[in-house]
Short mmCIF file of C-alpha atoms in Angstrom, two decimals:
data_model
loop_
_atom_site.label_atom_id
_atom_site.label_comp_id
_atom_site.label_asym_id
_atom_site.label_seq_id
_atom_site.Cartn_x
_atom_site.Cartn_y
_atom_site.Cartn_z
CA MET A 1 145.66 107.25 78.26
CA PRO A 2 142.09 106.26 77.27
CA ALA A 3 140.66 108.14 74.29
CA GLY A 4 137.74 109.28 76.45
CA ARG A 5 140.14 111.57 78.32
CA HIS A 6 140.36 113.81 75.27
CA TRP A 7 137.62 113.02 72.75
CA ALA A 8 134.28 111.32 73.12
CA CYS A 9 133.38 108.56 70.68
CA LYS A 10 132.03 109.67 67.31
CA CYS A 11 129.06 107.43 67.98
CA VAL A 12 128.05 109.76 70.83
CA LEU A 13 129.13 113.18 69.56
CA ASP A 14 128.85 114.49 66.00
CA ILE A 15 132.34 115.88 65.33
CA PHE A 16 132.92 117.74 62.07
CA ILE A 17 136.23 118.91 60.62
CA ASP A 18 135.00 122.08 58.89
CA MET A 19 133.48 124.23 61.63
CA LYS A 20 132.33 126.82 59.07
CA LYS A 21 129.74 124.33 57.84
CA LEU A 22 127.93 124.44 61.19
CA THR A 23 124.49 123.02 60.49
CA ARG A 24 121.48 125.10 61.47
CA LEU A 25 119.19 123.96 64.26
CA ASP A 26 115.48 123.81 63.56
CA SER A 27 114.86 124.90 67.14
CA LEU A 28 116.55 125.45 70.48
CA LYS A 29 115.03 125.68 73.93
CA ILE A 30 117.17 127.06 76.78
CA THR A 31 115.99 126.56 80.36
CA VAL A 32 117.76 128.34 83.21
CA LEU A 33 118.03 125.60 85.85
CA ALA A 34 120.13 127.62 88.31
CA GLU A 35 121.20 131.24 88.68
CA ASP A 36 121.92 133.69 91.48
CA SER A 37 118.33 135.01 91.39
CA VAL A 38 114.94 133.42 90.76
CA LEU A 39 111.80 134.44 88.91
CA TYR A 40 109.32 136.52 90.90
CA GLU A 41 106.92 134.39 92.98
CA SER A 42 108.62 131.18 91.85
CA PRO A 43 109.36 128.10 94.00
CA TYR A 44 112.90 127.70 92.66
CA LEU A 45 116.09 127.77 94.69
CA GLY A 46 118.78 130.28 93.72
CA GLN A 47 122.51 129.78 94.15
CA HIS A 48 125.68 131.61 93.21
CA GLY A 49 126.36 129.94 89.89
CA VAL A 50 124.58 128.98 86.70
CA SER A 51 123.23 125.91 84.97
CA PHE A 52 121.35 125.67 81.68
CA LEU A 53 119.54 122.91 79.82
CA LEU A 54 119.78 123.18 76.03
CA GLU A 55 117.27 121.19 73.99
CA GLY A 56 118.40 121.23 70.36
CA VAL A 57 116.49 119.86 67.38
CA SER A 58 118.07 119.40 63.95
CA GLY A 59 115.98 117.32 61.58
CA LYS A 60 115.46 113.97 63.27
CA LYS A 61 118.29 114.58 65.74
CA ARG A 62 117.51 115.82 69.22
CA LYS A 63 119.95 116.38 72.08
CA ASN A 64 119.57 117.55 75.67
CA ILE A 65 122.76 119.24 76.85
CA LEU A 66 123.45 120.31 80.43
CA VAL A 67 125.70 123.37 80.58
CA ASP A 68 127.35 123.78 84.01
CA VAL A 69 125.90 122.51 87.30
CA GLY A 70 126.14 125.50 89.66
CA GLN A 71 127.66 124.71 93.05
CA ASN A 72 124.80 122.85 94.74
CA SER A 73 123.55 119.78 92.92
CA GLU A 74 120.74 119.19 95.42
CA ALA A 75 119.31 122.66 94.75
CA LEU A 76 119.74 122.05 91.02
CA LEU A 77 117.91 118.72 91.23
CA HIS A 78 115.17 120.39 93.31
CA ASN A 79 114.58 122.93 90.54
CA MET A 80 114.63 120.28 87.84
CA LYS A 81 112.02 118.24 89.69
CA ILE A 82 109.69 121.23 89.94
CA MET A 83 110.24 121.93 86.23
CA GLY A 84 109.40 118.32 85.37
CA ILE A 85 112.88 117.64 83.98
CA SER A 86 114.35 114.21 84.64
CA PRO A 87 118.17 114.00 84.79
CA SER A 88 117.93 110.86 82.66
CA ILE A 89 117.08 112.89 79.52
CA ILE A 90 120.54 114.54 79.49
CA ASP A 91 122.75 113.38 76.64
CA ALA A 92 125.91 115.39 77.36
CA VAL A 93 127.36 117.87 79.85
CA VAL A 94 129.51 120.92 79.10
CA LEU A 95 131.58 122.57 81.83
CA THR A 96 132.42 126.13 80.77
CA HIS A 97 135.38 126.54 83.15
CA CYS A 98 136.81 125.21 86.40
CA HIS A 99 135.18 127.51 88.99
CA TYR A 100 133.30 125.78 91.78
CA ASP A 101 130.10 127.77 91.14
CA HIS A 102 129.88 126.05 87.74
CA THR A 103 131.29 122.60 88.52
CA GLN A 104 130.68 121.63 92.16
CA GLY A 105 128.58 118.48 92.31
CA ILE A 106 129.29 117.38 88.74
CA THR A 107 130.03 113.86 89.98
CA ASN A 108 126.65 113.69 91.69
CA MET A 109 124.90 115.02 88.59
CA VAL A 110 126.57 112.43 86.36
CA ARG A 111 125.51 109.76 88.84
CA GLN A 112 121.92 111.08 88.84
CA ILE A 113 121.82 111.11 85.04
CA GLY A 114 122.65 107.43 85.28
CA LYS A 115 124.24 106.75 81.90
CA LYS A 116 127.40 104.90 80.99
CA ASP A 117 130.00 106.91 79.05
CA LEU A 118 128.07 110.18 79.35
CA PRO A 119 130.10 112.84 77.48
CA VAL A 120 131.45 115.48 79.88
CA ILE A 121 133.01 118.18 77.73
CA ALA A 122 135.55 120.73 78.96
CA HIS A 123 138.96 122.29 78.38
CA THR A 124 142.05 120.13 78.88
CA ASP A 125 143.23 122.26 81.83
CA ILE A 126 139.99 122.24 83.83
CA PHE A 127 141.39 119.97 86.58
CA ARG A 128 144.43 122.16 87.34
CA LEU A 129 145.00 123.50 90.84
CA HIS A 130 143.18 126.85 90.96
CA PHE A 131 143.01 129.17 93.96
CA ILE A 132 143.01 132.71 95.34
CA THR A 133 145.35 134.12 97.99
CA GLU A 134 143.36 137.23 98.99
CA PRO A 135 142.12 137.68 101.63
CA TYR A 136 143.40 134.16 102.31
CA HIS A 137 144.27 130.96 100.47
CA ARG A 138 141.14 129.28 99.16
CA LEU A 139 140.48 126.74 96.42
CA VAL A 140 137.99 128.06 93.85
CA GLY A 141 138.36 125.48 91.08
CA ILE A 142 137.28 121.84 90.84
CA MET A 143 136.52 120.63 94.34
CA PRO A 144 137.45 117.36 96.07
CA GLY A 145 134.90 114.73 95.11
CA ASP A 146 134.71 116.03 91.53
CA SER A 147 138.05 114.75 90.27
CA ARG A 148 138.39 113.18 86.84
CA ASP A 149 138.49 109.73 88.45
CA GLU A 150 135.29 110.34 90.43
CA ILE A 151 133.49 111.66 87.33
CA GLU A 152 134.52 108.60 85.33
CA LYS A 153 133.52 106.22 88.12
CA ALA A 154 130.08 107.87 88.12
CA GLY A 155 129.69 107.16 84.40
CA GLY A 156 131.23 110.21 82.74
CA ASN A 157 133.37 110.00 79.61
CA LEU A 158 135.66 113.04 79.73
CA SER A 159 136.02 114.82 76.40
CA LEU A 160 138.77 117.35 77.10
CA SER A 161 139.99 119.63 74.35
CA LYS A 162 141.34 123.12 73.73
CA GLU A 163 139.79 122.96 70.28
CA PRO A 164 136.14 123.62 69.35
CA LEU A 165 134.02 120.49 69.60
CA MET A 166 130.78 119.72 67.76
CA ILE A 167 128.16 118.31 70.11
CA MET A 168 125.37 117.87 67.55
CA PRO A 169 124.48 119.39 64.18
CA GLY A 170 124.02 123.07 65.02
CA ILE A 171 125.64 123.17 68.48
CA MET A 172 129.36 123.38 69.22
CA THR A 173 131.76 124.65 71.86
CA THR A 174 134.19 127.47 71.24
CA GLY A 175 137.10 125.67 72.84
CA GLU A 176 139.80 128.03 74.08
CA VAL A 177 138.98 131.58 72.97
CA PRO A 178 141.82 133.77 71.64
CA ARG A 179 142.35 136.93 73.74
CA ARG A 180 142.75 139.49 70.98
CA ASP A 181 142.00 142.57 73.05
CA ASP A 182 141.83 143.58 76.71
CA PHE A 183 138.12 142.76 77.05
CA GLY A 184 139.27 139.38 78.33
CA LYS A 185 141.67 140.65 80.97
CA VAL A 186 141.11 138.80 84.25
CA ALA A 187 140.46 141.27 87.07
CA LEU A 188 140.54 138.69 89.86
CA ALA A 189 143.75 137.62 91.61
CA LEU A 190 143.45 134.02 90.45
CA LYS A 191 146.44 131.70 90.84
CA THR A 192 147.70 128.31 89.81
CA ILE A 193 151.00 126.42 90.18
CA GLU A 194 153.20 125.62 87.22
CA ASN A 195 156.59 123.92 87.51
CA GLY A 196 156.50 124.49 91.26
CA LYS A 197 155.91 128.24 90.95
CA ILE A 198 152.78 130.21 91.81
CA ILE A 199 151.66 132.14 88.74
CA ASP A 200 148.64 134.18 87.64
CA ASP A 201 145.85 132.02 86.23
CA LEU A 202 144.48 133.61 83.05
CA MET A 203 141.42 131.35 82.88
CA LEU A 204 142.33 130.00 79.47
CA ASP A 205 139.86 127.14 80.04
CA ASP A 206 136.90 129.53 79.62
CA THR A 207 134.60 127.97 77.02
CA SER A 208 131.21 128.99 75.62
CA ILE A 209 128.56 127.24 73.53
CA ILE A 210 127.47 128.33 70.06
CA ALA A 211 124.13 127.37 68.51
CA ASN A 212 123.22 128.24 64.92
CA ILE A 213 119.45 128.80 64.71
CA LYS A 214 117.62 128.45 61.41
CA ASP A 215 116.59 131.86 60.00
CA LYS A 216 117.94 133.65 63.11
CA GLY A 217 121.70 133.34 63.45
CA LEU A 218 123.88 132.48 66.43
CA ALA A 219 122.88 132.08 70.06
CA ILE A 220 125.89 132.22 72.40
CA ILE A 221 125.57 130.67 75.86
CA THR A 222 128.28 131.67 78.32
CA GLY A 223 129.26 130.59 81.81
CA CYS A 224 131.23 133.64 82.98
CA SER A 225 132.85 135.06 79.81
CA HIS A 226 136.30 135.15 81.42
CA ALA A 227 137.69 135.33 77.87
CA GLY A 228 135.75 138.57 77.37
CA ILE A 229 132.34 138.59 75.75
CA ILE A 230 133.58 140.62 72.77
CA ASN A 231 136.36 138.11 72.15
CA ILE A 232 133.83 135.28 72.46
CA VAL A 233 131.37 136.80 69.99
CA ASN A 234 134.07 137.60 67.44
CA TYR A 235 135.50 134.09 67.72
CA ALA A 236 132.03 132.55 67.32
CA LYS A 237 131.62 134.48 64.07
CA GLU A 238 135.05 133.36 62.90
CA LEU A 239 134.44 129.69 63.70
CA THR A 240 131.04 129.49 62.03
CA GLY A 241 131.16 132.07 59.26
CA VAL A 242 127.83 133.40 60.58
CA SER A 243 127.77 137.14 61.31
CA LYS A 244 124.24 137.50 62.70
CA ILE A 245 124.03 137.26 66.50
CA GLU A 246 120.52 136.49 67.67
CA ALA A 247 121.14 136.11 71.40
CA ILE A 248 123.69 136.15 74.21
CA ILE A 249 122.66 134.33 77.38
CA GLY A 250 124.69 133.84 80.57
CA GLY A 251 127.28 135.61 82.70
CA LEU A 252 129.41 138.44 81.30
CA HIS A 253 131.75 138.87 84.30
CA LEU A 254 131.60 142.65 84.46
CA VAL A 255 130.74 142.71 88.17
CA ASP A 256 134.17 144.08 89.13
CA ALA A 257 134.93 145.86 85.86
CA ALA A 258 135.75 149.56 85.69
CA ASP A 259 133.01 151.84 84.40
CA ASP A 260 134.88 152.52 81.16
CA VAL A 261 135.26 148.79 80.47
CA ILE A 262 131.52 148.27 81.00
CA SER A 263 130.69 151.18 78.70
CA ARG A 264 133.07 149.96 75.98
CA THR A 265 131.71 146.43 76.19
CA VAL A 266 128.08 147.51 75.91
CA LYS A 267 128.93 149.87 73.05
CA GLU A 268 130.67 147.04 71.18
CA LEU A 269 127.72 144.69 71.73
CA ASP A 270 125.34 147.34 70.45
CA ALA A 271 127.50 147.85 67.36
CA MET A 272 127.34 144.10 66.70
CA ASN A 273 123.54 144.37 66.34
CA VAL A 274 122.87 141.60 68.85
CA SER A 275 119.11 141.01 68.74
CA TRP A 276 118.74 140.45 72.48
CA ILE A 277 120.69 139.67 75.63
CA SER A 278 119.80 138.02 78.92
CA ALA A 279 122.69 138.30 81.36
CA GLY A 280 123.10 137.68 85.08
CA HIS A 281 125.25 135.81 87.61
CA CYS A 282 128.64 137.58 87.39
CA THR A 283 127.46 140.36 85.06
CA GLY A 284 126.92 142.85 87.89
CA PHE A 285 124.19 145.43 88.52
CA LYS A 286 126.01 148.36 86.89
CA ALA A 287 126.53 146.39 83.70
CA GLN A 288 122.90 145.26 83.70
CA VAL A 289 121.77 148.88 84.02
CA LYS A 290 124.05 149.88 81.16
CA LEU A 291 122.76 147.04 79.01
CA TYR A 292 119.15 148.00 79.68
CA SER A 293 119.91 151.64 78.89
CA SER A 294 121.37 150.60 75.54
CA PHE A 295 119.18 147.64 74.56
CA GLY A 296 115.90 148.57 76.25
CA GLU A 297 113.42 145.71 76.15
CA ARG A 298 115.93 143.66 74.17
CA PHE A 299 117.76 143.11 77.48
CA SER A 300 116.52 141.11 80.45
CA PRO A 301 118.26 140.12 83.71
CA LEU A 302 118.80 136.37 83.94
CA HIS A 303 116.75 134.41 86.51
CA THR A 304 116.32 130.77 87.53
CA GLY A 305 113.24 129.39 85.80
CA MET A 306 113.47 131.41 82.59
CA GLU A 307 112.86 129.67 79.27
CA PHE A 308 113.97 130.87 75.86
CA LYS A 309 112.63 129.26 72.70
CA LEU A 310 114.37 129.86 69.40
CA PRO A 311 113.15 130.85 66.92
CA LEU A 312 111.07 133.23 69.02
CA THR A 313 109.26 136.52 68.70
CA GLU A 314 110.09 137.85 72.16
CA PRO A 315 112.99 137.02 74.53
#
């Protein structure tokens, strides 16, 4: 099997052995390219899903990393054009998990980026069969047209790993996140097939991105937080040795969570002294209200078109 199936070339990605020596970024800009909602009076198109552009600077090194692609690449490209962002600037793509609202159209996006051997980073199990059976059988994972072969034909170099992977000095993936408490319990009736048997799919491919910002601490960018945001934050601290959490940005998947789970999660986040949070997509209205009640102006709902610059004075 080609090496690109599992690890991208060291000439493309900066892979370090000791994750606890995660270099600090001089700056990080996060642009919300796609989200369920859009900024007020903006021309952007919303869609159920998320996509972020990370622009990291560490010394003379600069990388543009696309995190997820939503479920409609044409709408994503529409927003990027309005924002003045050319697909050709993207140096790598991270897919946080298999769900269609984060991966559909990845082949088209790789094609639009137009590079040979473009790193496409994800968990080793992302291409598994993934579906729901209620209220009827429906595929909700990687869709036809976005297979590993199609991605590679379009120019992608698949870097699939359960382990954390360094993308550039200061930015890494979590890899598979340990589920050490019930914050990561999957509430959805998600299924897969293993050895010919239908079994519950625990979404072990859920991956987040960690950035270490100079003089600030960690920024954690999530797709849906199927591993549980508390598990993700604790694991990010463990991987990097950095205890200060500057920001959490993305989906927290509390939309179907019980009230007590939402309350416990927000209480834990507050106890972690997270500087600020911007959450949307699968977070859910009740969780957003709870977050605002606890964090005040340090919380903001996520919208297409938002920009976050780190270091910053205001989220």
